[in-house]
Each structure stands twice: as C-alpha cells, then as structure tokens.
PDB file of C-alpha atoms in Angstrom:
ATOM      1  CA  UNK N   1       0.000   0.000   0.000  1.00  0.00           C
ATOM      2  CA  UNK N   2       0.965   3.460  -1.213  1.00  0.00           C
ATOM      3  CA  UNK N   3       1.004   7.051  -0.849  1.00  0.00           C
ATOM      4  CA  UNK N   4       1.697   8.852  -4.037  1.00  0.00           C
ATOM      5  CA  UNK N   5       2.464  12.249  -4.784  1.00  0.00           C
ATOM      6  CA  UNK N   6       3.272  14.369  -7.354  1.00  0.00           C
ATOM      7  CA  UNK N   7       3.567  17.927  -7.923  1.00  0.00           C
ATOM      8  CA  UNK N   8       5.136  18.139 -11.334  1.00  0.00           C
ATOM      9  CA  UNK N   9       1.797  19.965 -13.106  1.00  0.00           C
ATOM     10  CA  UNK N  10      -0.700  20.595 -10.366  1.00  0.00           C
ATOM     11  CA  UNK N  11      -1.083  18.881  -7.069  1.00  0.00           C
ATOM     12  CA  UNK N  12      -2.480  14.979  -6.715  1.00  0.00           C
ATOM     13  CA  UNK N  13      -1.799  13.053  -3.860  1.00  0.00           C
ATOM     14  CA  UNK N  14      -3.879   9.464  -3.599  1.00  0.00           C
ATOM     15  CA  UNK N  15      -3.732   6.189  -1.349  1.00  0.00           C
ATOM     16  CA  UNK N  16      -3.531   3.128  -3.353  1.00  0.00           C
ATOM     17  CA  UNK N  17      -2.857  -0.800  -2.666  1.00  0.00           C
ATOM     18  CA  UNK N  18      -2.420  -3.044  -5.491  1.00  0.00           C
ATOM     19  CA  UNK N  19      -4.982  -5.515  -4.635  1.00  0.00           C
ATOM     20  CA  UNK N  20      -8.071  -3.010  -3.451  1.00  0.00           C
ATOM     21  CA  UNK N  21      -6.974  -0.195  -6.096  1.00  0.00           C
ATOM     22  CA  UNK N  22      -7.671   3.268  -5.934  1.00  0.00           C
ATOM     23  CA  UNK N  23      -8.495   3.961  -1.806  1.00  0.00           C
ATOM     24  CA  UNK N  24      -8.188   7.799  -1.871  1.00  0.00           C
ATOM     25  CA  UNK N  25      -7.281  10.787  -4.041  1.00  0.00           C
ATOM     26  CA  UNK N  26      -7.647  14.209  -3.714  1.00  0.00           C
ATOM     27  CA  UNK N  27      -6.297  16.525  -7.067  1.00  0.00           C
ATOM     28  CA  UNK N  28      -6.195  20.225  -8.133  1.00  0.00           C
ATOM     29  CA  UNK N  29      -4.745  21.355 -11.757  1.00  0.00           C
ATOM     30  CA  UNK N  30      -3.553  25.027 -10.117  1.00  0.00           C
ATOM     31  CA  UNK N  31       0.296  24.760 -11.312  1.00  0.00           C
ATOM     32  CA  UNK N  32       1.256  27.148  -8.601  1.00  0.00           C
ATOM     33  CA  UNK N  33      -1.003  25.927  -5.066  1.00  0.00           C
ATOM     34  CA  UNK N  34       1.442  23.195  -4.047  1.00  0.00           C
ATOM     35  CA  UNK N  35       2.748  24.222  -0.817  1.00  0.00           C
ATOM     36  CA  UNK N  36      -1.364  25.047   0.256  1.00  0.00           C
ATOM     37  CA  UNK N  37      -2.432  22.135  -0.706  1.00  0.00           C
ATOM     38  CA  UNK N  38       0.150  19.318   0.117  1.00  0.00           C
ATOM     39  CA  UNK N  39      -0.552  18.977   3.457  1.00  0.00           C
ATOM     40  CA  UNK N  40      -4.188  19.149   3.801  1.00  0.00           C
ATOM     41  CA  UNK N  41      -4.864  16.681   0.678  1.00  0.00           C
ATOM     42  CA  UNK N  42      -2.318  13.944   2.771  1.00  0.00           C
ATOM     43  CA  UNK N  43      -4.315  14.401   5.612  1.00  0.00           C
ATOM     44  CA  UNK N  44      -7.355  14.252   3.891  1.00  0.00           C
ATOM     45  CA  UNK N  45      -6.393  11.181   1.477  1.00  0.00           C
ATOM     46  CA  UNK N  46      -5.327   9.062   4.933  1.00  0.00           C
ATOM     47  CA  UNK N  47      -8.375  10.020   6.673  1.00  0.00           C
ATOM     48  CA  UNK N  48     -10.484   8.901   3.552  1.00  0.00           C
ATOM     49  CA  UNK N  49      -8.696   5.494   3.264  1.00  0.00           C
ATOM     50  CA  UNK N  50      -8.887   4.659   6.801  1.00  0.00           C
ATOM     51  CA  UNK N  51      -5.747   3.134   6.818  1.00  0.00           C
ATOM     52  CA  UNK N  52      -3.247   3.931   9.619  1.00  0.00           C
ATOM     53  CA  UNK N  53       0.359   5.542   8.449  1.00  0.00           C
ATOM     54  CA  UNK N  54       2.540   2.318   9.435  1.00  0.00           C
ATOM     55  CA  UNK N  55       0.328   0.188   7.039  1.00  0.00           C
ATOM     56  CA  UNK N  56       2.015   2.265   4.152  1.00  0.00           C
ATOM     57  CA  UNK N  57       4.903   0.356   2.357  1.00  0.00           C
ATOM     58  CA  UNK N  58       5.901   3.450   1.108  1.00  0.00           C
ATOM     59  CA  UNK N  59       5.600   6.551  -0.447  1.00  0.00           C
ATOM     60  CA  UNK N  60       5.518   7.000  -4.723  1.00  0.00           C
ATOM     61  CA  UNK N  61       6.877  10.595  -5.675  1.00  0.00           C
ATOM     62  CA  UNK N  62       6.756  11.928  -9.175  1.00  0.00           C
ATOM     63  CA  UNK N  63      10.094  12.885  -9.936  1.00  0.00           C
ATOM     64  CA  UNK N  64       9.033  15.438 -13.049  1.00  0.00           C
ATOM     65  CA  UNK N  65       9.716  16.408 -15.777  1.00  0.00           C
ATOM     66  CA  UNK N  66       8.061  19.669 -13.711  1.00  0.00           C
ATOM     67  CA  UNK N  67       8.964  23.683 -13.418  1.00  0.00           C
ATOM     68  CA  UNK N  68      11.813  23.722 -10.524  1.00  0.00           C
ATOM     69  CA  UNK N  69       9.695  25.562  -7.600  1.00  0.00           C
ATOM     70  CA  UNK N  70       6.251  23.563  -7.995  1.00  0.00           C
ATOM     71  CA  UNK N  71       7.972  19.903  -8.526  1.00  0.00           C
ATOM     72  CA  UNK N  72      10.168  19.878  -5.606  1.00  0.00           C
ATOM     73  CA  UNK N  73       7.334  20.932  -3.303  1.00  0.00           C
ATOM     74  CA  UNK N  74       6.006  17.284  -3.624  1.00  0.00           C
ATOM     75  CA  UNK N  75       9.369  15.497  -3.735  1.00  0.00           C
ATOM     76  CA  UNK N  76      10.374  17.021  -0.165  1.00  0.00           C
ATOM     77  CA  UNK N  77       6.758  16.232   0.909  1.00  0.00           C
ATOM     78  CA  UNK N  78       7.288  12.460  -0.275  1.00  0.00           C
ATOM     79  CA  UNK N  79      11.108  12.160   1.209  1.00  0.00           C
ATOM     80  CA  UNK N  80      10.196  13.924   4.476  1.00  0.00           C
ATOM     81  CA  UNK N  81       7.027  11.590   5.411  1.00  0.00           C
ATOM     82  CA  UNK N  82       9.145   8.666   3.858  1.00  0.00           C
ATOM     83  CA  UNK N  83      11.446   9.762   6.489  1.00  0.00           C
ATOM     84  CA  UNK N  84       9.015   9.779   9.363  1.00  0.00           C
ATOM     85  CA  UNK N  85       7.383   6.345   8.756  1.00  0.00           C
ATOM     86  CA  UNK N  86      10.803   4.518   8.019  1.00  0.00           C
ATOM     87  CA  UNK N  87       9.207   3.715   5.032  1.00  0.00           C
ATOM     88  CA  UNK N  88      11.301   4.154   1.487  1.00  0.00           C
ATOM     89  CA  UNK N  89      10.554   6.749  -1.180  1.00  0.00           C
ATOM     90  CA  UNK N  90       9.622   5.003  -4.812  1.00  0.00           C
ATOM     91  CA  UNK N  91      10.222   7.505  -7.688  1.00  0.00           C
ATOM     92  CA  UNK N  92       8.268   7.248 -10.669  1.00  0.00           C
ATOM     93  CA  UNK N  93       8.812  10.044 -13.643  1.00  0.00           C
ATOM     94  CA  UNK N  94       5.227  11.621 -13.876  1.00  0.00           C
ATOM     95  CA  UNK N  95       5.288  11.080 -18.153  1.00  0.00           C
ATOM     96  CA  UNK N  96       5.326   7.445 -17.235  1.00  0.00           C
ATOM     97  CA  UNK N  97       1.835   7.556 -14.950  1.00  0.00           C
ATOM     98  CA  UNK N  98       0.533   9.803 -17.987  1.00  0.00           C
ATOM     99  CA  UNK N  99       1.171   7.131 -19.987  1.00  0.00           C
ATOM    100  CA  UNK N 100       0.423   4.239 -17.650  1.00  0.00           C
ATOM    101  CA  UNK N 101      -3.123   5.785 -17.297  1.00  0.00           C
ATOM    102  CA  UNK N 102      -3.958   5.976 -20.767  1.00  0.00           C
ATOM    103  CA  UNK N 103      -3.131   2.889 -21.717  1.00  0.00           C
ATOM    104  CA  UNK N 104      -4.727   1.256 -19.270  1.00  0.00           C
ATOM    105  CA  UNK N 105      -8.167   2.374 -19.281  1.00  0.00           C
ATOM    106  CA  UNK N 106      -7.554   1.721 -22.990  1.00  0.00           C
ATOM    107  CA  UNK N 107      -8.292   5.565 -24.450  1.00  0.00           C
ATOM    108  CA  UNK N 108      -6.847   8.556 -24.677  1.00  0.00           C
ATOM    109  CA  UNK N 109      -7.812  12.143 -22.885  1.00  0.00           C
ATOM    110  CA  UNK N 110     -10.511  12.678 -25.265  1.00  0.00           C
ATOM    111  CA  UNK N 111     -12.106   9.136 -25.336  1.00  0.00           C
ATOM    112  CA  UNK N 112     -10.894   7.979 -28.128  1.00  0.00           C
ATOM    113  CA  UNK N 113      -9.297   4.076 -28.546  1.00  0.00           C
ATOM    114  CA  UNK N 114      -6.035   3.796 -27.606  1.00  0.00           C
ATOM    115  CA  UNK N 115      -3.054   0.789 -27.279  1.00  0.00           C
ATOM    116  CA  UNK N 116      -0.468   2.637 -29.816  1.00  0.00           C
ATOM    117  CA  UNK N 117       2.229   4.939 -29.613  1.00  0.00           C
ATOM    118  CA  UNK N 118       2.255   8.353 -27.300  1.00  0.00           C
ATOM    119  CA  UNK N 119       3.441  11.594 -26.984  1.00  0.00           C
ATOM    120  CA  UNK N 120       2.877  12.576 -23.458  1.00  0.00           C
ATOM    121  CA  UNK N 121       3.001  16.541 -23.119  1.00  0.00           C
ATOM    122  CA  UNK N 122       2.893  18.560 -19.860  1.00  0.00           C
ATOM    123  CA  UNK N 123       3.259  22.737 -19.527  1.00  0.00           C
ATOM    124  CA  UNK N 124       6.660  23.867 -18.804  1.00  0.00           C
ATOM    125  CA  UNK N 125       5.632  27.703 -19.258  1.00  0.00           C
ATOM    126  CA  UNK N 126       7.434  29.959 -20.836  1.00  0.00           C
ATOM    127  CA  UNK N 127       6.133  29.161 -23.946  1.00  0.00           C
ATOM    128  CA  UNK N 128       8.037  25.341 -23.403  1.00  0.00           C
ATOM    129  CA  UNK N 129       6.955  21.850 -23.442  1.00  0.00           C
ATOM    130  CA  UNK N 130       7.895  19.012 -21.799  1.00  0.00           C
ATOM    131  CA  UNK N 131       7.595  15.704 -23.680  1.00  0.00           C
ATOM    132  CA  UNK N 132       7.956  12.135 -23.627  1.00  0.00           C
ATOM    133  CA  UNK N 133       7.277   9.594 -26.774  1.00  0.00           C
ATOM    134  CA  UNK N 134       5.890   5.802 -25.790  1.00  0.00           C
ATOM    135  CA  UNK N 135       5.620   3.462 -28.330  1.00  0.00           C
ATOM    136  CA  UNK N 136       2.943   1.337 -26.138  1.00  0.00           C
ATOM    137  CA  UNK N 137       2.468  -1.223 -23.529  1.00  0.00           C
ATOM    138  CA  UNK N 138       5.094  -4.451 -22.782  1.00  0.00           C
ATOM    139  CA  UNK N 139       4.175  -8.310 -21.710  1.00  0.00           C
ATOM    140  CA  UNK N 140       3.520  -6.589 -18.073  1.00  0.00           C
ATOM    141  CA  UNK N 141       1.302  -3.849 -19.296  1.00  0.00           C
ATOM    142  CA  UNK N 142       4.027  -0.649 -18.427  1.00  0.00           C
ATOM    143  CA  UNK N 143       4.138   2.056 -20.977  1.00  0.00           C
ATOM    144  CA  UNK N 144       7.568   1.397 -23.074  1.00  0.00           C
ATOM    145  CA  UNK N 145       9.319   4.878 -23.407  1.00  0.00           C
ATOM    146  CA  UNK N 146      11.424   5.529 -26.871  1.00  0.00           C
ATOM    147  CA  UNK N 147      12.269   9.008 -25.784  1.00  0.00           C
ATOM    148  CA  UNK N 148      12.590  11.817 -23.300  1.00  0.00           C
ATOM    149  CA  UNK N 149      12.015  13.412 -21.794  1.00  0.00           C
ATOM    150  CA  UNK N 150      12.550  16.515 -23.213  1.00  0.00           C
ATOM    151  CA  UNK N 151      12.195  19.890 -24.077  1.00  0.00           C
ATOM    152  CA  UNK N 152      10.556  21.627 -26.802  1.00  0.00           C
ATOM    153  CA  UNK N 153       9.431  25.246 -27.565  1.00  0.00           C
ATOM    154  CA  UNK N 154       5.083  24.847 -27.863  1.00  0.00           C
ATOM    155  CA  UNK N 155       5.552  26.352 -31.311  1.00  0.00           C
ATOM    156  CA  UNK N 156       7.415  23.352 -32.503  1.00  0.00           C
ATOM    157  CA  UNK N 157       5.075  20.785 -31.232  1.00  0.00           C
ATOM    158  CA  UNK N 158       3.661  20.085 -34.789  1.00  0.00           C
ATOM    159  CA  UNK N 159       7.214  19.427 -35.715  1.00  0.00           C
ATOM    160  CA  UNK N 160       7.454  16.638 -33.084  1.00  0.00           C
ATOM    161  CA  UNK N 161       4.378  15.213 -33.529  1.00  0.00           C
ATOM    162  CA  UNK N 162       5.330  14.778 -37.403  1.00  0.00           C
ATOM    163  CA  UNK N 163       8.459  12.776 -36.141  1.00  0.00           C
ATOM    164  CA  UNK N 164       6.103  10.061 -34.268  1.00  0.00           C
ATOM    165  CA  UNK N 165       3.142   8.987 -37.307  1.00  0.00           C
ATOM    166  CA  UNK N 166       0.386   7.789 -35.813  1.00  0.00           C
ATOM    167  CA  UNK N 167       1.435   9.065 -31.739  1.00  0.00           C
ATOM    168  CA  UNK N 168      -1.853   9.913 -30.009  1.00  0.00           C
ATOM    169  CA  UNK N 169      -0.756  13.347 -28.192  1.00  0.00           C
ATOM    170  CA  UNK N 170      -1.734  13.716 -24.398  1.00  0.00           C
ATOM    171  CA  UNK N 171      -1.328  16.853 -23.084  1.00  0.00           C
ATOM    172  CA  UNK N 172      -1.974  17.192 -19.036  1.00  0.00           C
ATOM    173  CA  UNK N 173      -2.075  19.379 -16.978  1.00  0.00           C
ATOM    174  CA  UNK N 174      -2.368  17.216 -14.077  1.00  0.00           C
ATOM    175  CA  UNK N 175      -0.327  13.923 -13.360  1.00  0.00           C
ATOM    176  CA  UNK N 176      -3.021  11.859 -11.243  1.00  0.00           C
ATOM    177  CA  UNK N 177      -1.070  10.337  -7.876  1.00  0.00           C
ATOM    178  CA  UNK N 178      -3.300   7.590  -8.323  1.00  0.00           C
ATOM    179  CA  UNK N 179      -2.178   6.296 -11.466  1.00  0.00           C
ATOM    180  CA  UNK N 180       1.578   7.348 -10.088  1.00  0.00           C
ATOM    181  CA  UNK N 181       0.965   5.378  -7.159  1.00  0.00           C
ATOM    182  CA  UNK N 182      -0.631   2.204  -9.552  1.00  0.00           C
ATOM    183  CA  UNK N 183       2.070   2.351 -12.118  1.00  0.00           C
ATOM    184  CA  UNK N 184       4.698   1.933  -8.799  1.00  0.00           C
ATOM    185  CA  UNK N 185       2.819  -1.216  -7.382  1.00  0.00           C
ATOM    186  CA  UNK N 186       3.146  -2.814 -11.020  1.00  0.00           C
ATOM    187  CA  UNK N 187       6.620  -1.962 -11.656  1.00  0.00           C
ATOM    188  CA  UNK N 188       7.386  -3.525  -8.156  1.00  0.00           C
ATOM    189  CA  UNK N 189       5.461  -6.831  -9.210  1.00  0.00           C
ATOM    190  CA  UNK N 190       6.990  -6.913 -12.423  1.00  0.00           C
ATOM    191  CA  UNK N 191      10.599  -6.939 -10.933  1.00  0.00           C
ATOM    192  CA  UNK N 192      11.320  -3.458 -13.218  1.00  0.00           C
ATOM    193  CA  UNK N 193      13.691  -0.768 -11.734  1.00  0.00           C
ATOM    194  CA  UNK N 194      11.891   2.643 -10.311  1.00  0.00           C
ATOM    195  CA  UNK N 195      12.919   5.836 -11.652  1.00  0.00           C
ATOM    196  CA  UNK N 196      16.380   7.532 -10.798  1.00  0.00           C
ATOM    197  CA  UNK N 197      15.697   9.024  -7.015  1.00  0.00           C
ATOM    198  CA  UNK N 198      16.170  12.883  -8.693  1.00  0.00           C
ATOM    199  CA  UNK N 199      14.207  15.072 -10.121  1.00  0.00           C
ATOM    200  CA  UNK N 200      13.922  15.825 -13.327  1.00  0.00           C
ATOM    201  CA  UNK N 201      14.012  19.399 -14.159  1.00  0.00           C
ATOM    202  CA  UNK N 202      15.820  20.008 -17.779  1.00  0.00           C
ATOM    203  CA  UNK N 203      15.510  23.647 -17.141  1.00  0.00           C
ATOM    204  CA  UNK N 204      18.154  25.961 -14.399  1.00  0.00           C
ATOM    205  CA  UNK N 205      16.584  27.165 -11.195  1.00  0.00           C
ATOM    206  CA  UNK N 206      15.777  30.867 -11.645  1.00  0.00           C
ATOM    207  CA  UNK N 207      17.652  31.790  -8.849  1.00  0.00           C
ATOM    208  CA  UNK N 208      21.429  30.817  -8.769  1.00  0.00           C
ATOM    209  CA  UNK N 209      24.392  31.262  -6.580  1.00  0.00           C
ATOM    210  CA  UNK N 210      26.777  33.792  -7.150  1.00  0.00           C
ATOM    211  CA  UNK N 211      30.279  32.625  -7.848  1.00  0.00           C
ATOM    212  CA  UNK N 212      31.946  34.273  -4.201  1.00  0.00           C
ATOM    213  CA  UNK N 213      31.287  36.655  -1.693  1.00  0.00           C
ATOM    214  CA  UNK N 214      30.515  40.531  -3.226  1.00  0.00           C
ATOM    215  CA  UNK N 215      33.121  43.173  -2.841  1.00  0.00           C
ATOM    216  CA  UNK N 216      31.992  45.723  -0.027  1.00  0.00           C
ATOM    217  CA  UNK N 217      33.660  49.145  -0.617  1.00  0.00           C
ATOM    218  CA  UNK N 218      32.880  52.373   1.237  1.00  0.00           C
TER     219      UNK N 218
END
C-alpha cells in the first residue's frame, strides 16, 4: 500500500494498494497551489482510506519532468514523510503515470481508442513543453518509453508530432497520484527498476548562486 504524490503539473496526492486499487485521491490542476495544498490533501487522502500511516509500504513521488519551484514541493513532501514512517521513497517520472493511465483504461484524454504509440506533453511555461514519446504497452502492461524526456518550444510541437506517425498526443495538466501510485505497485510486481531518485528538471533554477562573496567598498 501506497502514498503517491506528485507535484510536477498541479497537485495529486492518492492512497492506493495493489490488490483493493484506488483507496483515496484528492487533485487540483492550479500549477502554482502546491505548498497550500500538500498537506491538507495527505491528511485528507489518509483520513479517507482509513488506513493507519505504518500500514504504508511506502511513499511513490513523481520525480518530473516539472517547473523547478512547484515539482520539488512534492518530492520534499514524499522524502520527508518517507522519512518519518521509516518507510522508502519510490520515484516514478510523472510522463510514465501519464502514460500508464492511458493505456490502461484503454483511451486517450478525449475518449478515443487507444493501445499505440504516445506523446505525453505537460506545460513547462514559458512558452516550453515538456515531452515524452511511448511506443505502447510491454508483456507486463508498463508504458515502453522511446524518448525523453525533453524539451521543446510549444511552437514546434507540430514538428514533433510529425516525427512520431500515428502518436496519439496527451497533453496534461495534471499527473493523477493515483495512477503514479498504480504504475509503482506494477513496476514492483513486475521486478522493473523505479525511476532515478532525482528530479527531473531540464531547465536551471531561476535563482542561482553567485560565484563568491561581493566586494563591499565604502
């Protein structure tokens, strides 16, 4: 049994066991409410399951591709309650529960039938895109990425999408925990490595150190 979080898009934090499914989630697309909302949709996620903390096996964080600020919101919420339960932290990349999702309820985000090839897209503002390309599922049902991610100016989407005939584009702008927290139980029963335990960024903080101490001069 699971908590999974991710903060890469907006904020989704759910409670799911790989036998009884989906126990809890709680969601909200706003790309910039993490920090508000973290806490109170844990809380509220636990209460709704009615599971106590020490029957979690651990706790599923979406390692990105996200903006820097909103993403590691949900990692540090993930590693510090890891860190309080003894429990250990799973990361997933939040593409790969995109993905995971859509192929297995079988369609895509606007209904239509889906078991092909993907291009998972999320926002990375400033007139960016992040992107990952899945060419579908393997024996064990996990999305099978073929590249990314990545990142693209929006205006050159089309060119992408011309690159991958016959992709169905998804383009989120929310990673659901539940699916993140789904995608980790299968992975673990399928004996397949998680994600690397670091987040996934492909952009500079804003803010950087300087190189040394400044001058002072009278």
């Amino acid at each position: 049994m699971l908590l999974a979080i991710d903060t890469s898009a907006g904020t989704s934090v759910a409670v799911v066991d790989r036998d009884r499914g989906v126990l809890a989630e709680r969601s909200s697309p706003d790309p910039r409410g993490h920090a508000e909302l973290i806490g109170s949709f844990i809380d509220a996620c636990l209460r709704e399951s009615g599971i106590d903390r020490a029957e979690l096996s651990g706790v599923a964080a979406g390692t990105g591709p996200g903006p820097f600020t909103g993403l590691r919101v949900g990692i540090v919420a993930a590693r510090t309650f890891a860190l309080g339960l003894g429990r250990p932290v799973v990361p997933i990349l939040s593409h790969d529960a995109i993905a995971f999702a859509a192929e297995r309820d079988g369609t895509g985000h606007d209904g239509a039938e889906h078991d092909g090839p993907l291009i998972v897209v999320t926002d990375a503002r400033r007139r960016e895109l992040f992107w990952s390309a899945y060419s579908g599922r393997d024996a064990a049902a996990l999305p099978v990425r073929t590249a990314g991610p990545a990142l693209t100016p929006a205006a050159e989407l089309d060119h992408l999408v011309a690159q991958h005939p016959g992709a169905l584009v998804l383009d989120s702008g929310l990673v659901s925990a539940a699916a993140l927290g789904l995608l980790a139980e299968a992975m673990h029963a399928a004996g397949r490595p998680f994600a690397a335990d670091e987040a996934v960024y492909l952009r500079s903080p804003d803010v950087t150190l300087s190189a040394g101490p400044k001058r002072v001069t009278a």
